[in-house]
Each structure stands twice: as structure tokens, then as C-alpha cells.
XYZ file of C-alpha atoms in Angstrom:
475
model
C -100.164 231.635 -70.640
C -96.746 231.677 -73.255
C -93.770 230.271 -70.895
C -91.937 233.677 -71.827
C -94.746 235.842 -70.374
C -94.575 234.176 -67.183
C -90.519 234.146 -67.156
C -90.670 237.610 -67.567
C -92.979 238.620 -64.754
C -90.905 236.328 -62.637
C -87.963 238.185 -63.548
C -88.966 241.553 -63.342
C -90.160 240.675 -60.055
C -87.000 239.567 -58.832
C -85.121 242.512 -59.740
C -87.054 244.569 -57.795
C -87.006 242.357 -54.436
C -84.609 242.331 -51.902
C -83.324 238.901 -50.164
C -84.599 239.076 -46.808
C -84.890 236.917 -43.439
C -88.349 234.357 -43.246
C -91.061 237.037 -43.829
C -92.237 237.438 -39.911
C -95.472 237.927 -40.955
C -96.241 234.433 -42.235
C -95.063 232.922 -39.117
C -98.097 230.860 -37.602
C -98.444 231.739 -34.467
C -101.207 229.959 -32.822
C -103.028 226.835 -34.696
C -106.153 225.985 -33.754
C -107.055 222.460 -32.455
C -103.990 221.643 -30.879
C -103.232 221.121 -27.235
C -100.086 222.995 -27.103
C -98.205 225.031 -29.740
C -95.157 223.370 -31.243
C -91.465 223.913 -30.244
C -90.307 224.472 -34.129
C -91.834 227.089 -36.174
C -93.725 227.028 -39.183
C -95.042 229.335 -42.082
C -97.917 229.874 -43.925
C -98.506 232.437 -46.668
C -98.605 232.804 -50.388
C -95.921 232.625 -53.023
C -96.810 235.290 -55.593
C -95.785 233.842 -59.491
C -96.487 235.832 -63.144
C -99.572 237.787 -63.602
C -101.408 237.649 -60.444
C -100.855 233.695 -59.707
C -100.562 233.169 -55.762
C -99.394 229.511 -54.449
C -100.231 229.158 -50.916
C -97.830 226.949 -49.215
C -97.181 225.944 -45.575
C -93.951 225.472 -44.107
C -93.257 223.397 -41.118
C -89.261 224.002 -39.997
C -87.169 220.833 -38.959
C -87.325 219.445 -35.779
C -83.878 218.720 -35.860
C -81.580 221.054 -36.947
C -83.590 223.354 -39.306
C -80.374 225.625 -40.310
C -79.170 222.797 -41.916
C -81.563 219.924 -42.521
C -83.036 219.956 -46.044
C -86.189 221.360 -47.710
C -88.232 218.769 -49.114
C -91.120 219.802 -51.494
C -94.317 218.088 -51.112
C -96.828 217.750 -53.756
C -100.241 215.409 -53.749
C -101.390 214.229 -56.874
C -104.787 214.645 -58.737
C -104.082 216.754 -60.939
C -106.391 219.312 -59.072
C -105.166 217.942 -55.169
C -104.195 219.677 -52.384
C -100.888 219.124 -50.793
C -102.301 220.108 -47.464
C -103.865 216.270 -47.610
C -100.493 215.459 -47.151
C -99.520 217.620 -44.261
C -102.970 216.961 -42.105
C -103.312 213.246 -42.929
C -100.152 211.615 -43.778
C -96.405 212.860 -42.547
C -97.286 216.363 -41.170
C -96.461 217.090 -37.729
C -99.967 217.236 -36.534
C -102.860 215.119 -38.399
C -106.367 215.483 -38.224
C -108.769 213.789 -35.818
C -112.394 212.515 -36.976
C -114.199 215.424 -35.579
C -112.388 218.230 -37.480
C -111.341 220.256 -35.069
C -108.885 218.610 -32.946
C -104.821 217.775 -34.223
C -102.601 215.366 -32.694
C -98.922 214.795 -32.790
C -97.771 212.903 -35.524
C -94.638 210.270 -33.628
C -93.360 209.739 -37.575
C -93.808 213.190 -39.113
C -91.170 213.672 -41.416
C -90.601 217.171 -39.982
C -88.466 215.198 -37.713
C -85.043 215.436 -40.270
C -86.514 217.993 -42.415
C -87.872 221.314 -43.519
C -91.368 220.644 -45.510
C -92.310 222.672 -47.825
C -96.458 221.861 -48.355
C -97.026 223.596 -52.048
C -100.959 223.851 -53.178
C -100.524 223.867 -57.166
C -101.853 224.689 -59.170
C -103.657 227.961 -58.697
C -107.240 226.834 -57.973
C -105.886 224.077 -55.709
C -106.749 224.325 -52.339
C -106.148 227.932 -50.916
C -104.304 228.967 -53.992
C -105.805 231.304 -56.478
C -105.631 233.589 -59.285
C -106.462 237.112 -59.613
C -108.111 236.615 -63.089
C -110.136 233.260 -61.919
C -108.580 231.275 -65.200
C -107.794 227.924 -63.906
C -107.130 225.983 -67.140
C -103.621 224.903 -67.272
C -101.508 221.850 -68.209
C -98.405 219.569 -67.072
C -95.829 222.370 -68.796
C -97.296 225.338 -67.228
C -97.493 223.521 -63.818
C -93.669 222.483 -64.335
C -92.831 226.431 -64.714
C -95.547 227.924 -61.990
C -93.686 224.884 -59.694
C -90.220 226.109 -60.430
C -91.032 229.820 -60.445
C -92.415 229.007 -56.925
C -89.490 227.703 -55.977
C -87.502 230.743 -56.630
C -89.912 232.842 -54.785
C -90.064 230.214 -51.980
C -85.952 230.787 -51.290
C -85.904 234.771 -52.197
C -87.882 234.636 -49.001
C -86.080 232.241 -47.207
C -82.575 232.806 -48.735
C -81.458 231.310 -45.245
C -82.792 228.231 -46.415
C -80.956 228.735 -49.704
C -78.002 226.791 -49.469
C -79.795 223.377 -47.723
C -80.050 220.800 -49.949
C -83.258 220.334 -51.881
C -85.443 217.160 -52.402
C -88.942 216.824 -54.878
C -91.259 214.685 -53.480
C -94.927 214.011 -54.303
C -97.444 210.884 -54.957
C -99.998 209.904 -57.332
C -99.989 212.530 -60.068
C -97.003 214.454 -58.701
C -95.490 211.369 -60.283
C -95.922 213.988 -63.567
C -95.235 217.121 -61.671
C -92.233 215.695 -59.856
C -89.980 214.958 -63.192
C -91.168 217.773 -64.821
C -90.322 220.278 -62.520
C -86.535 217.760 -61.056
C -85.996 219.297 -65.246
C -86.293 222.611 -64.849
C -84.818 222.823 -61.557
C -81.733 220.757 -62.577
C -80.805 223.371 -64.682
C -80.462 226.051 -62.188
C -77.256 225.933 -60.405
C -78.523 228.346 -57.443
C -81.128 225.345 -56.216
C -78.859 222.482 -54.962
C -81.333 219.628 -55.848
C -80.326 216.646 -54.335
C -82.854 213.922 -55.342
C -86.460 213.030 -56.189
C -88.835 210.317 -54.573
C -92.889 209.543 -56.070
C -94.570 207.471 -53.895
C -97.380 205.563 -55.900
C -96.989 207.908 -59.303
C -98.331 207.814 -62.472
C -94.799 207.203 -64.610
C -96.569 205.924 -67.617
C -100.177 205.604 -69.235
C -99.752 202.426 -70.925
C -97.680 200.957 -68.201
C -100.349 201.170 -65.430
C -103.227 200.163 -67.728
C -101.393 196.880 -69.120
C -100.162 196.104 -65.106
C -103.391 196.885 -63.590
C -105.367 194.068 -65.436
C -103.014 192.140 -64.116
C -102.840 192.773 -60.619
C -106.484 192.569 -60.711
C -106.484 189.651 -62.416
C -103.482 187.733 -59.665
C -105.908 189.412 -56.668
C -108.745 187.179 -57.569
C -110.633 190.569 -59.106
C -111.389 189.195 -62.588
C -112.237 185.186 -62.302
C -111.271 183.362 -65.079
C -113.974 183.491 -67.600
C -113.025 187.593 -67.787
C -109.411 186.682 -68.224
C -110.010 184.422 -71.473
C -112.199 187.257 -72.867
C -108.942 189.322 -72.547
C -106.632 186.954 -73.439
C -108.600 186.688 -76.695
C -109.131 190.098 -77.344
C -106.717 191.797 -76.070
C -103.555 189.749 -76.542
C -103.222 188.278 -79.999
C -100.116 189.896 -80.156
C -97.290 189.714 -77.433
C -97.261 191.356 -75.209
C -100.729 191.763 -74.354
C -102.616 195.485 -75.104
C -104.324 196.930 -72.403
C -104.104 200.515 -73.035
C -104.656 201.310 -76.565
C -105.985 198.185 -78.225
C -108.757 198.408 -80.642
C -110.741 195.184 -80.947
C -113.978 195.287 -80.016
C -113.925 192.229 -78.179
C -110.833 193.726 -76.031
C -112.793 196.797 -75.395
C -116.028 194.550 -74.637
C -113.712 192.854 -71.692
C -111.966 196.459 -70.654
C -115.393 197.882 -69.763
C -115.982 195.022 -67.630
C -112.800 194.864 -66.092
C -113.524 198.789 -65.008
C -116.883 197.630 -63.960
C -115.412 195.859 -61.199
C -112.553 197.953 -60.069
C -114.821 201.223 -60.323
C -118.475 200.298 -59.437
C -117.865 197.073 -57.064
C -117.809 198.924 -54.335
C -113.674 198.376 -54.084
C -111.274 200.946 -52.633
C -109.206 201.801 -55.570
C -106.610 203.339 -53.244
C -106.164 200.329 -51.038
C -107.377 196.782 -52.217
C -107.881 195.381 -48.636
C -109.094 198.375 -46.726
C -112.736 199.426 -46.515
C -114.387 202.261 -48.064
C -115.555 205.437 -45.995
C -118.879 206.129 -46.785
C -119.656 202.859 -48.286
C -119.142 201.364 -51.450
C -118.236 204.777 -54.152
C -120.067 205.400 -57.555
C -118.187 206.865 -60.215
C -120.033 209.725 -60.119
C -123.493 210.629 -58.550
C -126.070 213.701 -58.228
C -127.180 214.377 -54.763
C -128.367 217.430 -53.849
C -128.335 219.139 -57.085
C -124.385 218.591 -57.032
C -122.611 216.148 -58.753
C -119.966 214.298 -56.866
C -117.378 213.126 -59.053
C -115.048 210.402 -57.750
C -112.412 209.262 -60.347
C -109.779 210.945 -60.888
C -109.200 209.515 -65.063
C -106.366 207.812 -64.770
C -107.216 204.447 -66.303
C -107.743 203.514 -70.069
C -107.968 206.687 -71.014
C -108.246 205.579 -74.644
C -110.900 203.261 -74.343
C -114.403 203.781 -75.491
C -116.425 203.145 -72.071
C -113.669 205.774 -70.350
C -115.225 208.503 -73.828
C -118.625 207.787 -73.215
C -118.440 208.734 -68.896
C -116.667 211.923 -70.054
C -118.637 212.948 -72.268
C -121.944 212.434 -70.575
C -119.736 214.120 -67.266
C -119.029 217.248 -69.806
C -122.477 217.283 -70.814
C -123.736 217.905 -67.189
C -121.495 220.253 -66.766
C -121.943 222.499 -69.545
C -125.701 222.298 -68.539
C -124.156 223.957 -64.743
C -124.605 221.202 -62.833
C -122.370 221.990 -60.271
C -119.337 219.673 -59.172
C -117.267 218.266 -56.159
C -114.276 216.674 -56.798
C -113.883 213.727 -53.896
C -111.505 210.472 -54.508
C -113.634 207.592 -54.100
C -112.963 205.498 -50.570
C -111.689 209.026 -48.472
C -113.031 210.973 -45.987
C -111.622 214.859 -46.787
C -114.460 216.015 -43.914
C -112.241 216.393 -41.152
C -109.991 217.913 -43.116
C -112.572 220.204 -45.148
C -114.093 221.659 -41.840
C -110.709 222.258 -40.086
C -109.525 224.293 -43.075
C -112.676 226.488 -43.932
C -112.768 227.295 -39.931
C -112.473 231.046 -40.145
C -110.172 231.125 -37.277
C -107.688 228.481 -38.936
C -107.748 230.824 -42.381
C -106.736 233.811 -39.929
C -104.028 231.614 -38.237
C -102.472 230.580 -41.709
C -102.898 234.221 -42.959
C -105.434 232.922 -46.077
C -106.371 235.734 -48.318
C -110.313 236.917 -48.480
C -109.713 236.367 -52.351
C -108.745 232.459 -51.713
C -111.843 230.018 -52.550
C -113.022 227.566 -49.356
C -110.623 224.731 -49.428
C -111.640 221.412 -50.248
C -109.548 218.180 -50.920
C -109.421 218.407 -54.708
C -110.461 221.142 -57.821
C -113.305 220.097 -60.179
C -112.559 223.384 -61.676
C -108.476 222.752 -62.256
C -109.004 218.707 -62.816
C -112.114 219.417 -65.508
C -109.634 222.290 -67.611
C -106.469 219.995 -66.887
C -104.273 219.204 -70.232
C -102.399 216.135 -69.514
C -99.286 216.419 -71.871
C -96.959 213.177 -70.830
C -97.918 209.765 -71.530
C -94.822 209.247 -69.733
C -91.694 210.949 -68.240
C -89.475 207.973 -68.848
C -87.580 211.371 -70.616
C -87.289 213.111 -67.461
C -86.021 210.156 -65.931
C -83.586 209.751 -67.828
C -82.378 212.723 -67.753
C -81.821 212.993 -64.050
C -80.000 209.946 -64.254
C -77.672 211.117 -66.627
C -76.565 213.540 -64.638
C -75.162 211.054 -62.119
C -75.502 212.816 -59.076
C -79.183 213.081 -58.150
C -80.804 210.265 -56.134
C -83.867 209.044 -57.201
C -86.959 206.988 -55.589
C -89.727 205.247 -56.750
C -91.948 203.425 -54.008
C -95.277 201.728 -54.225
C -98.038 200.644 -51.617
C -98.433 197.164 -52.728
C -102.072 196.755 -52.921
C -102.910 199.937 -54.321
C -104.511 199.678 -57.825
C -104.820 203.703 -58.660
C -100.927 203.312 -59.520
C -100.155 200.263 -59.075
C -96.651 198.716 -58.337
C -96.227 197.006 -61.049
C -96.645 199.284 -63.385
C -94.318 201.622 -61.754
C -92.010 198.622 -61.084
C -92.294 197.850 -65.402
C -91.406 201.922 -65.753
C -88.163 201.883 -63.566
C -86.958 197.992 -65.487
C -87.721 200.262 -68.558
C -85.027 202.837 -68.050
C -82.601 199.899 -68.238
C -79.919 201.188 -65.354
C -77.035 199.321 -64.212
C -78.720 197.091 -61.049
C -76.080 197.287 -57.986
C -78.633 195.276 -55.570
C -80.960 192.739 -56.233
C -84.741 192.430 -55.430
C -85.315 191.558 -51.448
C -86.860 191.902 -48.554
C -86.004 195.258 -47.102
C -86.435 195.488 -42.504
C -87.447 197.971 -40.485
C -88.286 198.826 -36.602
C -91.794 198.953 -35.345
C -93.181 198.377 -31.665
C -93.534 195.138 -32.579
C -89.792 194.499 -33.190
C -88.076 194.084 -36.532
C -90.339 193.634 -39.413
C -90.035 192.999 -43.792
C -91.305 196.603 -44.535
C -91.815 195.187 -48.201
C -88.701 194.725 -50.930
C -85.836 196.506 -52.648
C -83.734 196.635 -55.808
C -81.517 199.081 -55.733
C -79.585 200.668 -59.124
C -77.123 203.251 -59.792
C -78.693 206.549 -58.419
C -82.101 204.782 -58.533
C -83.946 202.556 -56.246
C -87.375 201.102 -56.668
C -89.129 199.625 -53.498
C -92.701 198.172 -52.483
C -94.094 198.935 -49.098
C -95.556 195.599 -47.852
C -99.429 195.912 -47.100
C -100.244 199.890 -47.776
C -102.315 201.379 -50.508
C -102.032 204.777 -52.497
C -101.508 206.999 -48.807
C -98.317 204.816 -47.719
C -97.648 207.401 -44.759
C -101.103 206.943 -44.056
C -101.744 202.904 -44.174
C -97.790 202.292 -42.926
C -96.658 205.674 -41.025
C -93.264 204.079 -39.847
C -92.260 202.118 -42.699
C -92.791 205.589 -44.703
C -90.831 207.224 -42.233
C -88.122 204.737 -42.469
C -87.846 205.015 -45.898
C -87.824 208.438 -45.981
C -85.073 208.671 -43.530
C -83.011 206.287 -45.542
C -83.393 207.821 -48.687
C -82.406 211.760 -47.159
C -79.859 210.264 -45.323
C -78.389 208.341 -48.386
C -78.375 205.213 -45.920
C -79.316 201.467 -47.522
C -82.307 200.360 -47.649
């Protein structure tokens, strides 16, 4: 849809609402699956954007001081993921146990110091839906749907209005994040105060050159692979990873996916096992195909052409399709959501598809527009007055740190602090929660032993860090 079509809806919609209090009717009353209600409210509902678009979104108030704390957007990645992964599994206040029905208090939600806003975008995404069933979109409509959500979001909660606003997101809300930090730094009546990615895709090229090498310094490749690259794919400096177009390159690229896709690795986290056993790019059972990479990786390259084009041919015959991210278990999570009683509880429209942890629909019509949002970046620095984050599990190869560490070095910003260790509490004492380098207005920062999910593999070194960066404390 034309960016002016959907401006105007959103405008004529606004001039016919009326700022009110939290709409009563979203409140959640009683959750299913946990042992006692919570002290601090929270809100489900939809946020209705241009031409029959409706973004369901949960809201779970501060624990602190909720009146004043901050509203922190949350968005999960994909594209085509549902941000309620993030609530139910990694810094929500209640996460999911193994049997699907049963939620347990989360010690280091992040609830604790702030209001989180849990967004499902784009429409198709989790509970979120259109009237017109079109889910084909791409990174600028997202931006705008994102932003005009936003706007919606705080015409309902104009109480909320004047707390101080942070974008946050990880994996491919390391595209959504920027995108949207540049609309919504342009609008004076949303008091952004800072953006943090966890794990992001920044750039294309970046995470294909850095991932052969991080697979290549984990002991993926062995050393006979590594000449084959070296001779293919670097006889000019600095080595091509990403777009290189010798055959002998591509020969070694193919193998090098080879191992980190069909070895039976967890892409998300090098040293953890896999749920379910080892994952297959993509496999029929049942009639169904599961599909389990999400395309971020040599995108260019002529073994990444040939899987999706043979995927695109199955699916043009109808062969239907599941979306599910190799190495996770979305189960728990899938048969807490589609409980009837949990729909009622969240106040999910009939019209809303049953949820499940990603979109083969949205990820299969996706147009990915950015090869990189160094732009964006940029931009947000300029304006010397956001704060900005980038942090990285450390042995996560779906976005790996170094790539993301080559992205931030790329924007070229004044350094104020050094790379080192950076310490935080546990129950074991003080620990080296991984390292630091700090710049003006941006910091970049590893989180020792945790893969793509940091809240997930390393819930209170997340926590830490995301107390630290909201409270503008050092790291």
C-alpha cells in the first residue's frame, strides 16, 4: 500500500478520536496458567492502523513506578516473528513451562523498571491480522505500520505519553528497529530516548564475511575448507564472502553452509543442543513442509537460489508451510496461545489466525529493502541525544558478533572507553558478563557465553544490561 494512503487513514482516524484513559476493556484480567494473578496490570488488545490493519500487542505495566518508568517497544526478529516469543520465553514477567499450560515468575523480567510494550508486526504475525488477508509487505511499510502503531498505542494511553520511549528488538528487528528510531525521531510528540538490537542483522555483507570466520576460529571449517576459501574467495583484500563470484568461492560457500545448516548445529547458539534433534533446512512430514531457515546468509550465492527456488516451487504447487527456527521448541508456547480460554483472556479477535511462533505467509511475501541501516545509524547519532545499543550473544552464528561488532567500527564514532571486560552480580557472586567499548551515544557489548535469545541463555546478565542502558548507568 502507497505510504500516503496509509498516512491518511491514520490521520483521519485521529481526528475523529478522543484521548482517553487505558481502554478498560483490554485490561487482562485473569491469565491462565498462573498460580496467582500479578500485582501490576497489563493489556492486551489490538492497535487498529490504515485500511483495516490490526496489530495486536500486549502490555505489561512497570513493576516499579509505572506513571513514570518508560515504555520500551519490543520487537522479535524473523521477518515474520512474533514478539510474544519474547514476552513468554525471554524477559516477560511470566515465561512458559514445558507443558504449555503452566507460567512462572520471571526473577529478571524487565517489567521490573519498565512498561513493555510486546508489538506482533507485521499484520499476519502472530495474532495480528488484516481485514483483506494481503500479507505481502516490506521493511518501508513495516517502518510506517510500526510508527503508525505507535501513535495509536499512546492516543490510548496518552497517560503514558510523556514517559520516555526506548526501541528495542533482536535478530531482524535489527532492520525494523532503525527504520522505525527514523520515523519516530522526527516526531516531537514521542520523546524517544534510545535504541538497543540485541543480536541484529545491521548489514548483509558484514555478517556473511564475519560468519566464515567465526566458523572458521570455532573449529567449524578445518583447514582444508579454509584454503579452498582463501583461494577462492580472497584474491583480493579483504576477503569476499557475500557477493563474490568465482566459482571456486561459491564451490567452498556451499560447503561452508553445509556445515552450519545441515550438521545438525544450533545456529542460534553454537554450544547448546538442538530441541528435537539435529534440524534440516527444510523437510515434508505430514504433507506439510517445515521450513527452518530464516534466509539470512549469502543471500547472493548460487546454492542459497537453488533452495529458494525449489522452496517456491513447492509452494506454488500448495504444499502447505510452517515456519519454525531450527534448534527451538515454540510448542509450549504454540499450545498456551491457541488455548481458547487464553485468546478470551487477551481479548483475541475471532478474525485473528491461530498463533504460531513465526509467518510462512509474511516471511515467503517479505521484501527485504536494506542491505544495511548503517544510514539510520547514523542518523540517530547525529542527533546527539539518543542512546544507542548494540549487544551480541557471543556464540551465536545467526548474527553473529562480529559482524555486528565490524558494523558499529564502521560508523567510525569518537571511542570514549575502550574494549573490556564488563561485571555483573549473579548468585554466584561477581562475574565478567562479557566486554564493552563504549562511544559517544553508542556502545557495543558481547554477552559472554549466550546465543541469539541472550535473555534466554543469560537472563541476569540481560537484565543487567538492560538496567544499565535505561538507567544511563556504565557498563
Amino acid at each position: 500500500m502507497a505510504v500516503t494512503v496509509l498516512l491518511y487513514y491514520f490521520l483521519l482516524a485521529n481526528l475523529a478520536a478522543v484521548a482517553v484513559a487505558a481502554p478498560a476493556d483490554h485490561e487482562v484480567i485473569s491469565l491462565p496458567g498462573l498460580p496467582k494473578q500479578p500485582a501490576f496490570k497489563h493489556y492486551s488488545g489490538y492497535l487498529n492502523v490504515a485500511n483495516g490493519k490490526h496489530l495486536h500487542y500486549w502490555l505489561v505495566e512497570s513493576q516499579n513506578s509505572p506513571a513514570s518508568d518508560p515504555v520500551v517497544l519490543w520487537l522479535n526478529g524473523g521477518p515474520g516473528c512474533s514478539s510474544l516469543d519474547g514476552l513468554l520465553t525471554e524477559h516477560g514477567p511470566f515465561l512458559i513451562e514445558d507443558d504449555g499450560v503452566t507460567l512462572r515468575p520471571n526473577p529478571n523480567s524487565w517489567n521490573k523498571i519498565a512498561n513493555m510494550l510486546y508489538l506482533e508486526s507485521p499484520p499476519g504475525v502472530g495474532f495480528s491480522y488484516s481485514d483483506d488477508g494481503d500479507y505481502a509487505t516490506n521493511d518501508t511499510e513495516v517502518s510506517l505500520l510500526n510508527y503508525l502503531a505507535l501513535k495509536e498505542f499512546f492516543r490510548l494511553y496518552p497517560e503514558l505519553s510523556a514517559n520516555g520511549l526506548f526501541l528495542t528488538g533482536e535478530s531482524y528487528a535489527g532492520i525494523y528497529v532503525p527504520t522505525l528510531a527514523e520515523r519516530v525521531m522526527e516526531d516531537d510528540v514521542l520523546r524517544l530516548q534510545g535504541v538497543a538490537v540485541g543480536n541484529g542483522m545491521s548489514s548483509y555483507e558484514l555478517n556473511d564475511n564475519s560468519l566464515v570466520y567465526f566458523a572458521y576460529y570455532h573449529g567449524l571449517l578445518g583447514s582444508d575448507l579454509w584454503s579452498r576459501l582463501q583461494a577462492g574467495c580472497c584474491r583480493d583484500a579483504p576477503c569476499d564472502f557475500h557477493r563474490n563470484p568465482d566459482p571456486g568461492c561459491s564451490a567452498a560457500l556451499a560447503d561452508v553452509q553445509d556445515v552450519i545448516y545441515n550438521s545438525g548445529l544450533n545456529v542460534y547458539n553454537l554450544y547448546a543442543p538442538c530441541p528435537g534433534g539435529a534440524p534440516r533446512r527444510f523437510s515434508v512430514e505430514g504433507g506439510q513442509m517445515v521450513l527452518r531457515d530464516l534466509g539470512h546468509f549469502f543471500i547472493h550465492h548460487v546454492e542459497t537460489q537453488m533452495w529458494k527456488k525449489k522452496l517456491l516451487g513447492l509452494v506454488s504447487r500448495g504444499t502447505p508451510v510452517r515456519l519454525e527456527p531450527a534448534c527451538t521448541n515454540s510448542t509450549p508456547a504454540t499450545h498456551f496461545l491457541n488455548d481458547p480460554y487464553v485468546r478470551r483472556a487477551l481479548h483475541i479477535s475471532d478474525a485473528a489466525p491461530r498463533w504460531s511462533i513465526c509467518s510462512s505467509e509474511v516471511y515467503l511475501n517479505y521484501g527485504r529493502l536494506y542491505p544495511d541501516v548503517k544510514k539510520q545509524y547514523l542518523k540517530l547519532l547525529s542527533a546527539l541525544k539518543y542512546r544507542v545499543l548494540v549487544y551480541n550473544g557471543d556464540v551465536d552464528m545467526a548474527c553473529n558478533y562480529m559482524g555486528d561488532e565490524w558494523f558499529v567500527e564502521s560508523l567510525n564514532q569518537q571511542v570514549q572507553v575502550n574494549r573490556r571486560p564488563w561485571l555483573y552480580e549473579d548468585e554466584a557472586g561477581r562475574q565478567v558478563g562479557g566486554f564493552v567499548k563504549e562511544f559517544d551515544n553508542l556502545v557495543f557489548l558481547t554477552v559472554k557465553g549466550s546465543g541469539h535469545m541472550v535473555p534466554t541463555d543469560k537472563a541476569a546478565a540481560a537484565f543487567a544490561v538492560f538496567s544499565r542502558f535505561i538507567a544511563k548507568k556504565p557498563f
